[in-house]
Amino acid sequence: MVLLTPIVAYFFITGGAARRASLDYLRTLWATSRGRASLGERPTRRHAFRHLYEFAENIVDSMIVWSGDGERIRIDERGSEHLLALVREGRGGFLLSAHLGSSDMLRVLSKQTGIVLNVLSFTRHAARINAFFDQLQPGLQMRLIHFEPGSISVALEIKAAIDRGEFVGILGDRVWESERGRSVAVPFLGRRTRFPLGPFLLQATLGCPMLLSTCVRTGHGSYAASTELFAPARIVPRRERAKYAEELVHRYAAALEVECLRTPYQWFNFFDFWRDEADL
């Protein structure tokens, strides 16, 4: 990984927005008593460089997986019995995750458990990327679904996938501009910030189970994956969905906070996460 150092140094110097976002996040961690225990010392630019370096190492491992050489990556998993139980019953659901560790390692998890995984993406090139996946690894049980907020066709595509017993991966820690109207402010690492309601409203509407899944890097070519039941199958009445979704957002933010404190350099949400704090 020696070659990564000059590459990361280049992006560290030129990527001012990512560097500032990293420092803001690390200093937010440091401002809490548990964060100080987790980091060990007050964050400086050196710590932001380490944060970006960790991200680069995750990207390299992802490239290894997508090249078809996933055997070089070791994943110690916990909680896959929740997935396997649903697979045996022919039931699908949501796999809720975050910009934590490597979401690409879900591809390894899907191979190990035999699930078909669809990942919601905001890119408009989902069809092209899927075609590329087919050429790279024929038979890969993983597809991207282009997500357009408010789109009926996308909602029907998600429902059809789940009805087939497949899973839909979705990230819950980024509020896109088009989704700002469907977000809620909650405490996170001692500060208030916005989280999207969309993933949780989808779960409430479709009534399928939602599993919380994380996969963080623990060393050279090694990861620890965890899956747990986050919300059981239940169709929530329309009048109760907003309150129900907000409750899930609070739980999700609390769970993400625990992971950030446990692995502080593995959260790769490099943007101004608390930008609306003054207005909340």
Short mmCIF file of C-alpha atoms in Angstrom, two decimals:
data_model
loop_
_atom_site.label_atom_id
_atom_site.label_comp_id
_atom_site.label_asym_id
_atom_site.label_seq_id
_atom_site.Cartn_x
_atom_site.Cartn_y
_atom_site.Cartn_z
CA MET A 1 0.00 0.00 0.00
CA VAL A 2 3.05 2.27 -0.15
CA LEU A 3 1.93 3.62 -3.54
CA LEU A 4 -1.25 4.89 -1.94
CA THR A 5 0.58 7.51 0.10
CA PRO A 6 1.43 9.94 -2.75
CA ILE A 7 -2.02 9.43 -4.29
CA VAL A 8 -3.80 10.19 -1.02
CA ALA A 9 -1.43 13.11 -0.40
CA TYR A 10 -2.45 14.61 -3.77
CA PHE A 11 -6.17 14.35 -3.01
CA PHE A 12 -5.58 15.57 0.55
CA ILE A 13 -3.91 18.72 -0.77
CA THR A 14 -6.35 19.36 -3.62
CA GLY A 15 -9.56 18.08 -2.00
CA GLY A 16 -10.29 20.94 0.36
CA ALA A 17 -13.98 20.09 0.83
CA ALA A 18 -13.28 16.47 1.79
CA ARG A 19 -10.43 17.51 4.08
CA ARG A 20 -12.59 20.06 5.87
CA ALA A 21 -15.49 17.61 6.18
CA SER A 22 -13.17 15.01 7.68
CA LEU A 23 -11.78 17.44 10.25
CA ASP A 24 -15.26 18.67 11.16
CA TYR A 25 -16.42 15.10 11.73
CA LEU A 26 -13.34 14.09 13.73
CA ARG A 27 -13.51 17.24 15.87
CA THR A 28 -17.20 16.57 16.46
CA LEU A 29 -16.24 13.12 17.72
CA TRP A 30 -13.52 14.62 19.91
CA ALA A 31 -16.03 16.99 21.53
CA THR A 32 -17.76 14.00 23.15
CA SER A 33 -16.28 12.07 26.07
CA ARG A 34 -16.62 8.74 24.24
CA GLY A 35 -15.13 10.28 21.12
CA ARG A 36 -12.05 11.42 23.02
CA ALA A 37 -11.60 7.89 24.31
CA SER A 38 -12.03 6.54 20.78
CA LEU A 39 -9.59 8.91 19.06
CA GLY A 40 -7.04 9.15 21.83
CA GLU A 41 -5.78 12.61 20.88
CA ARG A 42 -7.14 15.89 19.51
CA PRO A 43 -7.69 15.61 15.74
CA THR A 44 -5.36 17.52 13.42
CA ARG A 45 -4.79 17.53 9.67
CA ARG A 46 -2.68 14.41 10.21
CA HIS A 47 -5.79 12.58 11.42
CA ALA A 48 -7.79 13.79 8.43
CA PHE A 49 -5.03 12.37 6.20
CA ARG A 50 -5.36 9.03 7.99
CA HIS A 51 -9.13 9.19 7.43
CA LEU A 52 -8.66 9.67 3.67
CA TYR A 53 -6.01 6.95 3.59
CA GLU A 54 -8.45 4.49 5.16
CA PHE A 55 -10.93 5.40 2.44
CA ALA A 56 -8.32 4.73 -0.25
CA GLU A 57 -7.56 1.30 1.23
CA ASN A 58 -11.25 0.45 1.12
CA ILE A 59 -11.37 1.46 -2.55
CA VAL A 60 -8.41 -0.78 -3.36
CA ASP A 61 -10.11 -3.73 -1.64
CA SER A 62 -13.32 -2.98 -3.58
CA MET A 63 -11.36 -3.09 -6.84
CA ILE A 64 -9.98 -6.49 -5.83
CA VAL A 65 -13.52 -7.76 -5.23
CA TRP A 66 -14.87 -6.41 -8.52
CA SER A 67 -11.94 -7.92 -10.41
CA GLY A 68 -13.23 -11.34 -9.35
CA ASP A 69 -10.43 -11.95 -6.85
CA GLY A 70 -12.64 -11.73 -3.75
CA GLU A 71 -10.99 -14.81 -2.24
CA ARG A 72 -8.16 -12.50 -1.17
CA ILE A 73 -10.59 -10.67 1.13
CA ARG A 74 -11.54 -12.24 4.45
CA ILE A 75 -14.87 -11.26 6.00
CA ASP A 76 -15.75 -12.31 9.52
CA GLU A 77 -19.52 -12.11 9.60
CA ARG A 78 -22.02 -12.00 12.41
CA GLY A 79 -25.79 -12.13 12.14
CA SER A 80 -26.11 -13.71 8.68
CA GLU A 81 -28.66 -16.10 10.18
CA HIS A 82 -31.21 -13.28 9.87
CA LEU A 83 -30.60 -13.17 6.12
CA LEU A 84 -30.53 -16.94 5.74
CA ALA A 85 -33.83 -17.32 7.60
CA LEU A 86 -35.52 -14.96 5.15
CA VAL A 87 -33.89 -16.72 2.18
CA ARG A 88 -35.24 -20.08 3.37
CA GLU A 89 -38.71 -18.56 3.62
CA GLY A 90 -38.42 -17.02 0.16
CA ARG A 91 -38.84 -13.53 1.61
CA GLY A 92 -36.97 -10.36 0.72
CA GLY A 93 -36.43 -7.07 2.49
CA PHE A 94 -34.30 -3.96 2.88
CA LEU A 95 -30.61 -4.02 3.77
CA LEU A 96 -30.03 -0.68 5.48
CA SER A 97 -26.45 0.54 5.53
CA ALA A 98 -24.36 3.73 5.68
CA HIS A 99 -21.23 5.29 4.21
CA LEU A 100 -19.41 3.19 6.78
CA GLY A 101 -16.66 0.80 5.77
CA SER A 102 -17.29 -0.82 2.41
CA SER A 103 -20.74 -1.27 0.92
CA ASP A 104 -19.05 -3.13 -1.95
CA MET A 105 -18.35 -5.96 0.48
CA LEU A 106 -22.11 -6.58 0.42
CA ARG A 107 -21.37 -8.25 -2.90
CA VAL A 108 -19.22 -10.82 -1.05
CA LEU A 109 -21.94 -11.21 1.58
CA SER A 110 -24.56 -11.78 -1.12
CA LYS A 111 -22.39 -14.49 -2.65
CA GLN A 112 -21.86 -16.19 0.71
CA THR A 113 -25.55 -16.15 1.63
CA GLY A 114 -26.97 -16.74 -1.85
CA ILE A 115 -29.16 -13.64 -1.80
CA VAL A 116 -29.99 -11.48 -4.81
CA LEU A 117 -29.06 -7.91 -3.95
CA ASN A 118 -30.40 -4.75 -5.60
CA VAL A 119 -28.72 -1.49 -4.58
CA LEU A 120 -30.52 1.84 -4.80
CA SER A 121 -28.35 4.42 -6.55
CA PHE A 122 -28.83 8.05 -7.54
CA THR A 123 -26.72 7.58 -10.68
CA ARG A 124 -28.57 7.74 -14.00
CA HIS A 125 -26.12 5.24 -15.46
CA ALA A 126 -27.40 2.24 -13.52
CA ALA A 127 -28.24 0.28 -16.69
CA ARG A 128 -24.74 0.79 -18.10
CA ILE A 129 -23.13 -0.17 -14.80
CA ASN A 130 -25.26 -3.33 -14.64
CA ALA A 131 -24.12 -4.24 -18.15
CA PHE A 132 -20.52 -3.69 -17.08
CA PHE A 133 -21.08 -5.97 -14.06
CA ASP A 134 -22.47 -8.67 -16.37
CA GLN A 135 -19.35 -8.52 -18.53
CA LEU A 136 -17.00 -8.41 -15.56
CA GLN A 137 -18.64 -11.21 -13.60
CA PRO A 138 -21.42 -13.09 -15.45
CA GLY A 139 -24.14 -14.34 -13.13
CA LEU A 140 -23.41 -11.76 -10.43
CA GLN A 141 -26.38 -11.60 -8.08
CA MET A 142 -26.24 -7.84 -7.66
CA ARG A 143 -27.95 -5.01 -9.55
CA LEU A 144 -28.28 -1.23 -9.29
CA ILE A 145 -31.69 0.43 -9.30
CA HIS A 146 -31.70 4.08 -10.35
CA PHE A 147 -33.57 5.88 -7.58
CA GLU A 148 -35.68 8.90 -8.43
CA PRO A 149 -37.49 10.41 -5.43
CA GLY A 150 -41.25 10.18 -5.83
CA SER A 151 -41.04 7.87 -8.85
CA ILE A 152 -43.89 5.35 -8.93
CA SER A 153 -42.01 3.10 -11.36
CA VAL A 154 -39.01 2.87 -9.03
CA ALA A 155 -41.26 2.08 -6.07
CA LEU A 156 -42.91 -0.69 -8.11
CA GLU A 157 -39.48 -2.02 -9.15
CA ILE A 158 -38.39 -2.15 -5.50
CA LYS A 159 -41.62 -3.91 -4.49
CA ALA A 160 -41.27 -6.43 -7.32
CA ALA A 161 -37.71 -7.26 -6.26
CA ILE A 162 -38.73 -7.80 -2.65
CA ASP A 163 -41.77 -9.85 -3.69
CA ARG A 164 -39.36 -12.12 -5.60
CA GLY A 165 -37.50 -12.76 -2.37
CA GLU A 166 -34.65 -10.38 -3.23
CA PHE A 167 -33.06 -7.69 -1.09
CA VAL A 168 -32.72 -3.97 -1.68
CA GLY A 169 -29.67 -2.19 -0.27
CA ILE A 170 -30.17 1.42 0.76
CA LEU A 171 -28.03 4.03 2.56
CA GLY A 172 -29.62 6.11 5.28
CA ASP A 173 -26.98 8.74 6.11
CA ARG A 174 -27.15 11.19 3.21
CA VAL A 175 -29.82 13.80 2.49
CA TRP A 176 -29.83 14.62 -1.22
CA GLU A 177 -31.05 18.04 -2.32
CA SER A 178 -34.10 16.50 -3.97
CA GLU A 179 -35.00 14.81 -0.67
CA ARG A 180 -34.56 17.72 1.74
CA GLY A 181 -38.31 18.03 2.10
CA ARG A 182 -38.46 14.49 3.42
CA SER A 183 -35.84 14.66 6.15
CA VAL A 184 -35.81 15.13 9.91
CA ALA A 185 -33.34 16.72 12.33
CA VAL A 186 -32.04 14.41 15.06
CA PRO A 187 -29.11 14.44 17.52
CA PHE A 188 -25.96 12.82 16.17
CA LEU A 189 -22.58 12.91 17.94
CA GLY A 190 -23.73 15.76 20.16
CA ARG A 191 -25.00 17.97 17.31
CA ARG A 192 -28.27 18.15 15.42
CA THR A 193 -28.31 17.28 11.75
CA ARG A 194 -30.66 15.97 9.08
CA PHE A 195 -31.27 12.37 8.10
CA PRO A 196 -33.56 11.22 5.26
CA LEU A 197 -37.00 9.80 5.97
CA GLY A 198 -37.30 8.11 2.57
CA PRO A 199 -35.77 4.68 3.38
CA PHE A 200 -37.94 4.30 6.46
CA LEU A 201 -41.13 5.49 4.78
CA LEU A 202 -40.50 2.87 2.07
CA GLN A 203 -40.19 0.15 4.69
CA ALA A 204 -43.36 1.33 6.43
CA THR A 205 -45.25 1.35 3.12
CA LEU A 206 -44.07 -2.02 1.78
CA GLY A 207 -44.21 -3.73 5.16
CA CYS A 208 -41.11 -5.89 4.56
CA PRO A 209 -38.37 -6.50 7.14
CA MET A 210 -35.42 -4.11 7.32
CA LEU A 211 -31.99 -5.38 8.34
CA LEU A 212 -29.14 -3.13 9.44
CA SER A 213 -25.90 -4.21 7.78
CA THR A 214 -22.34 -2.90 8.23
CA CYS A 215 -18.97 -4.09 6.95
CA VAL A 216 -15.89 -2.32 8.29
CA ARG A 217 -12.22 -2.84 7.49
CA THR A 218 -10.27 -4.37 10.38
CA GLY A 219 -6.88 -4.86 8.73
CA HIS A 220 -5.09 -5.73 5.51
CA GLY A 221 -7.67 -7.54 3.37
CA SER A 222 -9.90 -8.28 6.36
CA TYR A 223 -13.38 -7.02 7.28
CA ALA A 224 -15.98 -7.53 9.97
CA ALA A 225 -19.59 -7.70 8.78
CA SER A 226 -22.64 -7.46 10.99
CA THR A 227 -26.33 -7.91 10.18
CA GLU A 228 -29.20 -7.46 12.61
CA LEU A 229 -32.93 -7.08 12.42
CA PHE A 230 -33.68 -3.36 12.51
CA ALA A 231 -37.42 -3.26 11.81
CA PRO A 232 -39.71 -6.30 11.53
CA ALA A 233 -42.17 -6.87 8.71
CA ARG A 234 -45.15 -4.62 9.27
CA ILE A 235 -47.37 -2.48 7.05
CA VAL A 236 -47.86 0.78 8.91
CA PRO A 237 -51.17 2.66 8.44
CA ARG A 238 -50.71 5.81 6.35
CA ARG A 239 -51.58 8.17 9.21
CA GLU A 240 -48.86 6.62 11.41
CA ARG A 241 -46.04 6.40 8.86
CA ALA A 242 -44.42 9.80 9.45
CA LYS A 243 -44.12 9.22 13.20
CA TYR A 244 -42.97 5.64 12.67
CA ALA A 245 -40.29 6.72 10.16
CA GLU A 246 -39.01 9.42 12.52
CA GLU A 247 -38.66 6.86 15.30
CA LEU A 248 -36.60 4.64 12.98
CA VAL A 249 -34.40 7.62 12.01
CA HIS A 250 -33.61 8.25 15.69
CA ARG A 251 -32.71 4.57 16.15
CA TYR A 252 -30.60 4.56 13.01
CA ALA A 253 -28.68 7.71 14.01
CA ALA A 254 -28.00 6.18 17.44
CA ALA A 255 -26.75 2.94 15.86
CA LEU A 256 -24.52 4.84 13.41
CA GLU A 257 -23.13 6.90 16.29
CA VAL A 258 -22.07 3.70 18.07
CA GLU A 259 -20.27 2.49 14.93
CA CYS A 260 -18.50 5.82 14.42
CA LEU A 261 -17.26 5.75 17.99
CA ARG A 262 -16.12 2.15 17.58
CA THR A 263 -14.39 2.67 14.22
CA PRO A 264 -13.88 6.45 13.91
CA TYR A 265 -11.88 6.37 10.67
CA GLN A 266 -14.37 4.16 8.79
CA TRP A 267 -17.20 6.66 8.20
CA PHE A 268 -16.65 8.02 4.70
CA ASN A 269 -19.36 10.67 4.40
CA PHE A 270 -17.05 13.39 3.08
CA PHE A 271 -19.40 16.35 2.87
CA ASP A 272 -20.62 19.12 5.20
CA PHE A 273 -22.86 16.84 7.24
CA TRP A 274 -23.91 19.48 9.82
CA ARG A 275 -24.42 22.29 7.31
CA ASP A 276 -28.01 23.04 8.47
CA GLU A 277 -27.15 23.01 12.17
CA ALA A 278 -27.62 26.77 12.67
CA ASP A 279 -31.16 26.59 11.27
CA LEU A 280 -32.35 23.56 13.29
#
